[in-house]
PDB file of C-alpha atoms in Angstrom:
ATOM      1  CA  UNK A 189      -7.273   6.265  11.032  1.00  0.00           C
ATOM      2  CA  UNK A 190      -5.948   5.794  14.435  1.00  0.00           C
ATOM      3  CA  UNK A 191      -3.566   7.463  16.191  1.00  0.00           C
ATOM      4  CA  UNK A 192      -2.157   6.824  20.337  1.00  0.00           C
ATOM      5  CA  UNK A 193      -0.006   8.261  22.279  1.00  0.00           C
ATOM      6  CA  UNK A 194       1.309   6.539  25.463  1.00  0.00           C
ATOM      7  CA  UNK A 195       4.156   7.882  27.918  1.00  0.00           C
ATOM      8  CA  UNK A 196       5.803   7.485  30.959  1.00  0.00           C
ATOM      9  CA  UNK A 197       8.131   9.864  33.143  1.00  0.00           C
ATOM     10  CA  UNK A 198      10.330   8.618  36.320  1.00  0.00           C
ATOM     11  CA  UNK A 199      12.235  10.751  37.921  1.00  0.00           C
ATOM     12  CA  UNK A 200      15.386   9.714  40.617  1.00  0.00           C
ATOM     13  CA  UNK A 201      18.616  10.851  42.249  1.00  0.00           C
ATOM     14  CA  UNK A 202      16.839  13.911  42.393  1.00  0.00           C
ATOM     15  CA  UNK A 203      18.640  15.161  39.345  1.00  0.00           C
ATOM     16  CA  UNK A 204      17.733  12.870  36.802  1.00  0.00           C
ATOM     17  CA  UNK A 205      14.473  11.408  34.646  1.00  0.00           C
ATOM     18  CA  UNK A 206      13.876   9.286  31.998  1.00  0.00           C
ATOM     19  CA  UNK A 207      10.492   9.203  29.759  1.00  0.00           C
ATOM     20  CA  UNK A 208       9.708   6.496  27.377  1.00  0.00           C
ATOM     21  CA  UNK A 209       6.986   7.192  24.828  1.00  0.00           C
ATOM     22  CA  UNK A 210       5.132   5.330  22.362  1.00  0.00           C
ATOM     23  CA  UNK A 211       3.410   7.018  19.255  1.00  0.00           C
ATOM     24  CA  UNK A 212       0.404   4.697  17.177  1.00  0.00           C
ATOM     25  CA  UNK A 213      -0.435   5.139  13.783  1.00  0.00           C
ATOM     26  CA  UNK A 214      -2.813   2.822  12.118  1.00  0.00           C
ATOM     27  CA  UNK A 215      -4.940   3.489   8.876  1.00  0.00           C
ATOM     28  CA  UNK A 216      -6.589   2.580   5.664  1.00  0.00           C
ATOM     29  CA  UNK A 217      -4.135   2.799   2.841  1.00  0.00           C
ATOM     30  CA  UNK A 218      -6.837   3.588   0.298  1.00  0.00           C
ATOM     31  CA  UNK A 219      -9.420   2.437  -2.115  1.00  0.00           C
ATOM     32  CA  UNK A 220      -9.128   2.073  -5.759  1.00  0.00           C
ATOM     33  CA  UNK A 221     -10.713   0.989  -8.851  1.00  0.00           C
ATOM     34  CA  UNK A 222      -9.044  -1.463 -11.837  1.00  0.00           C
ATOM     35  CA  UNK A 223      -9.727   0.012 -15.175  1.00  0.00           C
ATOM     36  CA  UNK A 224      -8.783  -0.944 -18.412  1.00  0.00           C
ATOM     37  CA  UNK A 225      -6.153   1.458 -20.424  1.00  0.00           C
ATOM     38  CA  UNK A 226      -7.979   2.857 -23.333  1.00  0.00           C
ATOM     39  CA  UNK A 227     -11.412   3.929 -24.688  1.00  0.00           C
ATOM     40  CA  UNK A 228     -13.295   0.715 -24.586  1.00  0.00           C
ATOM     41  CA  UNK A 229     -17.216   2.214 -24.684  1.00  0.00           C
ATOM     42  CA  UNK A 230     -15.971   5.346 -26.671  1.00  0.00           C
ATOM     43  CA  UNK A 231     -16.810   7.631 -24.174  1.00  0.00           C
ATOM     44  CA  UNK A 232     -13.915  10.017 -24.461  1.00  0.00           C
ATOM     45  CA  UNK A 233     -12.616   8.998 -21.543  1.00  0.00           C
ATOM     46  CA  UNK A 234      -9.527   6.985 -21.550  1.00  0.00           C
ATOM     47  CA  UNK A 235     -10.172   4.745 -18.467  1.00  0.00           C
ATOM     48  CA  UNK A 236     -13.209   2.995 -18.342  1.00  0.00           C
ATOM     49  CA  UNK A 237     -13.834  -0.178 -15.640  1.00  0.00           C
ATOM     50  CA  UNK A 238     -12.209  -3.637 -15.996  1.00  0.00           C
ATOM     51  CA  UNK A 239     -14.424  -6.707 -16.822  1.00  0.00           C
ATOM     52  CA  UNK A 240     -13.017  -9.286 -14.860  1.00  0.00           C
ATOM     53  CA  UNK A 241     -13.696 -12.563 -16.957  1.00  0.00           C
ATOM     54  CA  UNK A 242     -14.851 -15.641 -15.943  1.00  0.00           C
ATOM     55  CA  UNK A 243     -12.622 -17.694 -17.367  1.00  0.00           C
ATOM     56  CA  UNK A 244      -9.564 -17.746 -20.702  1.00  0.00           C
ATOM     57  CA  UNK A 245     -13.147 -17.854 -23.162  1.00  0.00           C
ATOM     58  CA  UNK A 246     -13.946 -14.676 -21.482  1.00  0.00           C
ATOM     59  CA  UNK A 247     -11.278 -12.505 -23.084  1.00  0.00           C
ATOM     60  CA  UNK A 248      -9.249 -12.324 -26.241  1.00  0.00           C
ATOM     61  CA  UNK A 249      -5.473 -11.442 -25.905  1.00  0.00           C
ATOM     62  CA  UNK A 250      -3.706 -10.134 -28.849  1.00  0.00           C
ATOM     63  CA  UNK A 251      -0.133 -11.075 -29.255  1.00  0.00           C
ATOM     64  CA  UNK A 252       2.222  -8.005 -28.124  1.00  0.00           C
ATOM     65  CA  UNK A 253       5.148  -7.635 -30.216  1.00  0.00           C
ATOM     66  CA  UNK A 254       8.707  -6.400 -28.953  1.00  0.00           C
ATOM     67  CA  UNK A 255       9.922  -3.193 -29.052  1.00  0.00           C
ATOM     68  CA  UNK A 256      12.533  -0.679 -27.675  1.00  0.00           C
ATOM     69  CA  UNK A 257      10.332  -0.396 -24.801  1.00  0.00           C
ATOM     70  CA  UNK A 258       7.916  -3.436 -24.805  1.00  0.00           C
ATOM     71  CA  UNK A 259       8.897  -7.272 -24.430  1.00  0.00           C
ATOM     72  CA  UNK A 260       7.044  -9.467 -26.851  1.00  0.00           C
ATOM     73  CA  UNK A 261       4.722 -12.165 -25.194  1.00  0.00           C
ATOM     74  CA  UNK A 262       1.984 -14.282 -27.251  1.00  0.00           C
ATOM     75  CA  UNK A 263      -1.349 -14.143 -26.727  1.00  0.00           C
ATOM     76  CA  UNK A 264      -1.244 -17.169 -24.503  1.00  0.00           C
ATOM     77  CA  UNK A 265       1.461 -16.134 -22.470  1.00  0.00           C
ATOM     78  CA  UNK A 266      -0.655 -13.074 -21.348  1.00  0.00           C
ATOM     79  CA  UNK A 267      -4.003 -14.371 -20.822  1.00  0.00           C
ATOM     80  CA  UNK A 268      -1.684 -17.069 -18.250  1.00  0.00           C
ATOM     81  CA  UNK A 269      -0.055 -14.066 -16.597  1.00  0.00           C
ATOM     82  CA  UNK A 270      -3.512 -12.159 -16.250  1.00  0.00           C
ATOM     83  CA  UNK A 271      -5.505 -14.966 -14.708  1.00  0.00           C
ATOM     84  CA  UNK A 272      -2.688 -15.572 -12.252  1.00  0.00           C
ATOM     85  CA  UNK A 273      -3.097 -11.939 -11.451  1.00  0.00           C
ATOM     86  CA  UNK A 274      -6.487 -12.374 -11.036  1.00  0.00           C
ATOM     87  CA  UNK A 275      -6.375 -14.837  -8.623  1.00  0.00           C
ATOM     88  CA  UNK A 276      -3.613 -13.006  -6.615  1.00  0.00           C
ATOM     89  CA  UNK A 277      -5.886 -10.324  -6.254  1.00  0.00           C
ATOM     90  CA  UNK A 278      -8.822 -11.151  -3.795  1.00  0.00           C
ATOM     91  CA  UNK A 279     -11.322  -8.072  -5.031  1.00  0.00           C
ATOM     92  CA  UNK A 280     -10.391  -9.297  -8.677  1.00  0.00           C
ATOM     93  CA  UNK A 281     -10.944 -13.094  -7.726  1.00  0.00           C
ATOM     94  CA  UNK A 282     -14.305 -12.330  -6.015  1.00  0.00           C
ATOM     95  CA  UNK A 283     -15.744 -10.085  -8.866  1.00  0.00           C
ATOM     96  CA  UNK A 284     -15.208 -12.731 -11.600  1.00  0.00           C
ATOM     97  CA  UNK A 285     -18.070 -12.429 -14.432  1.00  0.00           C
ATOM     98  CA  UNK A 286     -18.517  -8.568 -13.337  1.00  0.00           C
ATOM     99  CA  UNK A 287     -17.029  -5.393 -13.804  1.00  0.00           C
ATOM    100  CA  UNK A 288     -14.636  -4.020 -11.307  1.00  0.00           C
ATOM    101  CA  UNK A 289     -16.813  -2.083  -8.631  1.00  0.00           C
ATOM    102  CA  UNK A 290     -15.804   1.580  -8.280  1.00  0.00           C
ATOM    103  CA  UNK A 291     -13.187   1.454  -4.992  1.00  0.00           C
ATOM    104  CA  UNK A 292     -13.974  -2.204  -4.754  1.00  0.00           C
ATOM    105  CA  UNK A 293     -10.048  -3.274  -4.160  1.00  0.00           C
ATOM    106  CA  UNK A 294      -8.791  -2.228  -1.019  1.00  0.00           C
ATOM    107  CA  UNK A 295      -5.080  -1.574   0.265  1.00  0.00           C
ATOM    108  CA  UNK A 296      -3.945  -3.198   3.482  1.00  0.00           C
ATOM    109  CA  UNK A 297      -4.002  -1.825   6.875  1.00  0.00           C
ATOM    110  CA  UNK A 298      -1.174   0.044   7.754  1.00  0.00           C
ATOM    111  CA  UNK A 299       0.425  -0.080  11.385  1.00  0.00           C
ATOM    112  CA  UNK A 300       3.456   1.828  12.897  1.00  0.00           C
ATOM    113  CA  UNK A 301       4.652   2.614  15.894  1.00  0.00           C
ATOM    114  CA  UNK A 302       7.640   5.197  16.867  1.00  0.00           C
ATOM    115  CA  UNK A 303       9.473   5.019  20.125  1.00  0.00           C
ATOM    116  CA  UNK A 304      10.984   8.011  21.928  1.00  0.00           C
ATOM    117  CA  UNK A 305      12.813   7.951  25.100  1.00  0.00           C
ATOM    118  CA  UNK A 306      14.079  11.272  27.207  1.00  0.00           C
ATOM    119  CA  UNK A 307      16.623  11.391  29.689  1.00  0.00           C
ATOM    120  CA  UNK A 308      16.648  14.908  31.391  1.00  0.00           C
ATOM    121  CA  UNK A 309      19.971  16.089  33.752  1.00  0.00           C
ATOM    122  CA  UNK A 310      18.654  19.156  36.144  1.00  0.00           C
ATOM    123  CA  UNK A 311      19.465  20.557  38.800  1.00  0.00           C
ATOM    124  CA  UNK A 312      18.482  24.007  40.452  1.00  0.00           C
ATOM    125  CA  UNK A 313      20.754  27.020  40.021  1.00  0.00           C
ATOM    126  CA  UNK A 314      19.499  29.937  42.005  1.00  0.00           C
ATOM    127  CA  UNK A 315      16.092  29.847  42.263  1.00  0.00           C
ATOM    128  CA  UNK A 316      15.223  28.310  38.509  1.00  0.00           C
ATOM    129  CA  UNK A 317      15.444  24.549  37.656  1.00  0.00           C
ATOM    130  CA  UNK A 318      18.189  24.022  34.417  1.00  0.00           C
ATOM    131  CA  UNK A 319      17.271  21.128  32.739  1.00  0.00           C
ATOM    132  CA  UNK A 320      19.956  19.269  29.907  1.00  0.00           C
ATOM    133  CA  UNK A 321      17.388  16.724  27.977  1.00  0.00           C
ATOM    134  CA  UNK A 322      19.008  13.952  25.603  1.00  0.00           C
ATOM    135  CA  UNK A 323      16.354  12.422  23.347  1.00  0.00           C
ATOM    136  CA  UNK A 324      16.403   9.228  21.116  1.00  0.00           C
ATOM    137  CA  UNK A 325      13.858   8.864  18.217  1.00  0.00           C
ATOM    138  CA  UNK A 326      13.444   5.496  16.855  1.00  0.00           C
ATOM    139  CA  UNK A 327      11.281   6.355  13.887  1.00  0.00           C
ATOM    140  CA  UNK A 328       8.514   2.860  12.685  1.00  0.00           C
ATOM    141  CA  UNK A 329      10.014   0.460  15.746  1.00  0.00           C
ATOM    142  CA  UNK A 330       8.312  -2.321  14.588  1.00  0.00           C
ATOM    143  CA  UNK A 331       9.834  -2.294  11.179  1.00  0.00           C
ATOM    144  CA  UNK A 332      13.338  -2.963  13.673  1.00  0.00           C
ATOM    145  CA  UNK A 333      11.560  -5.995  14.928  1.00  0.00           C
ATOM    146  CA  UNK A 334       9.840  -7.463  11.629  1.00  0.00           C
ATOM    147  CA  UNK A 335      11.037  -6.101   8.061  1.00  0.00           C
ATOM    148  CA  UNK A 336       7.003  -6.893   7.199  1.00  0.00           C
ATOM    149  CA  UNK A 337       5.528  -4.769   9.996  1.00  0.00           C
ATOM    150  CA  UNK A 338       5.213  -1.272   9.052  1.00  0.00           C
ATOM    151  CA  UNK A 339       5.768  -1.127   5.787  1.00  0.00           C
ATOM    152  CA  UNK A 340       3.048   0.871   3.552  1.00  0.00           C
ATOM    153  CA  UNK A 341       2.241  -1.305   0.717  1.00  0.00           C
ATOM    154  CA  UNK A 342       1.234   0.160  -2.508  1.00  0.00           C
ATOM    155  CA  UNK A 343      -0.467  -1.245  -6.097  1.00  0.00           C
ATOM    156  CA  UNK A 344       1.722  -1.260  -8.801  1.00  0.00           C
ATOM    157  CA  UNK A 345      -0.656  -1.050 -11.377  1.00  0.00           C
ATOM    158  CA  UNK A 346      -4.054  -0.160 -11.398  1.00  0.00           C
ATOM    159  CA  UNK A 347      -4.809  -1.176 -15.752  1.00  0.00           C
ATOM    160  CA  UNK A 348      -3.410  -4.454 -15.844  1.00  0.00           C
ATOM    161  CA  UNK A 349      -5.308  -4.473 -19.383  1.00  0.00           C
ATOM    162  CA  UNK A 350      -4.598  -2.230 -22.522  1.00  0.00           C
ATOM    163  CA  UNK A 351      -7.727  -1.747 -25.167  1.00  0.00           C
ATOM    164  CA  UNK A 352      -6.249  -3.161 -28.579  1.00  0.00           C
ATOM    165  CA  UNK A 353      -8.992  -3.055 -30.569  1.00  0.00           C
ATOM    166  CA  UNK A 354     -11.774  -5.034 -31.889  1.00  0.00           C
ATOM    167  CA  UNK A 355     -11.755  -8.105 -33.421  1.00  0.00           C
ATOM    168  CA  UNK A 356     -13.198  -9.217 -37.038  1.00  0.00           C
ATOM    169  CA  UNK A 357     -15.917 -10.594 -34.363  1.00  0.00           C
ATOM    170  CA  UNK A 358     -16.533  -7.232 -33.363  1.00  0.00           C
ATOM    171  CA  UNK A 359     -14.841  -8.559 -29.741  1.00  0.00           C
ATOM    172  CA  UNK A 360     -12.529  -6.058 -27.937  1.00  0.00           C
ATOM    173  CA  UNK A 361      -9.274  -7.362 -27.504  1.00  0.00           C
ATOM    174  CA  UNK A 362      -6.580  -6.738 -24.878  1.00  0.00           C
ATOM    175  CA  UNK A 363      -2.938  -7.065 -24.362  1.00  0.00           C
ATOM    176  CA  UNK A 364      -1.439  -6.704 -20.833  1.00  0.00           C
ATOM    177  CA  UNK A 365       0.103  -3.351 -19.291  1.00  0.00           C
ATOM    178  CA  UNK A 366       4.077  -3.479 -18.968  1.00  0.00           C
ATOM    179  CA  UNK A 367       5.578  -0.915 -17.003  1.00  0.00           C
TER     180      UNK A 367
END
């Protein structure tokens, strides 16, 4: 994480100043692993690493049928939509024929910058200086400039993959996650 700080005061008329600041934040959104939702090694434990397969022979989808929650999509129709996922995802796409490393996808750099400006009004009453100070915040400035710039970006999901069972082949089948 980084963090800055940059200012400058100028005073004139003898009563007035203005100060224009600049705040810097930029940082690591994260780390995090893809796992697969469901009990795949029977471990106990619910989330176990993705295998990211080579290729459609790789995997077997299981048709998903519709519900009051669920859309129904063939078997075909998901393996499609996970490969295309898999290539949109660059620690997914370079893992291919491997399990997901632990922290192995990474979320983008985040940048952001904040502007503040000060104008101050004094004058001296008596022997004290009386000050009257106006500020302006504008909070993530660059987002004003570019609606991409500092934006923090999130995952959506982390299981793209639900555990369905085994097959009569004794091969674990899958159908995707819908949220």
């Amino acid at each position: 994480r980084i963090v800055g700080t940059l200012s400058y005061r100028k005073e004139y008329f003898k009563h007035l100043a203005t100060t224009f600041s600049l705040f810097y934040e930029g940082a690591s959104q994260g780390l995090f692993t893809y796992t697969v939702n469901g009990d795949l090694n029977n471990d106990g434990n619910s989330v176990d690493l993705m295998y990211i397969p080579k290729d459609a022979n790789d995997i077997v989808f299981v048709a998903q049928a519709a519900s009051s929650t669920l859309t129904a999509y063939t078997a075909q129709q998901q393996s499609d939509a996970f490969f295309k996922f898999i290539e949109n995802a660059p620690s997914l796409r370079r893992n291919k024929g491997r399990y997901a490393p632990r922290n192995g996808a990474a979320l983008p750099w985040y940048d952001r910058v904040d502007v503040k400006i000060l104008q101050d009004v004094f004058t001296n009453i008596g022997k004290r200086r009386n000050t009257i100070q106006v500020c302006l915040d504008i909070l993530n400035f660059t987002n004003l400039l570019n609606k991409e710039w500092g934006v923090v970006k999130a995952t959506t999901i982390r299981n793209p993959l639900v555990f369905a069972g085994y097959n009569s082949a004794g091969q674990p089948t899958y159908r995707m996650s819908q949220i």
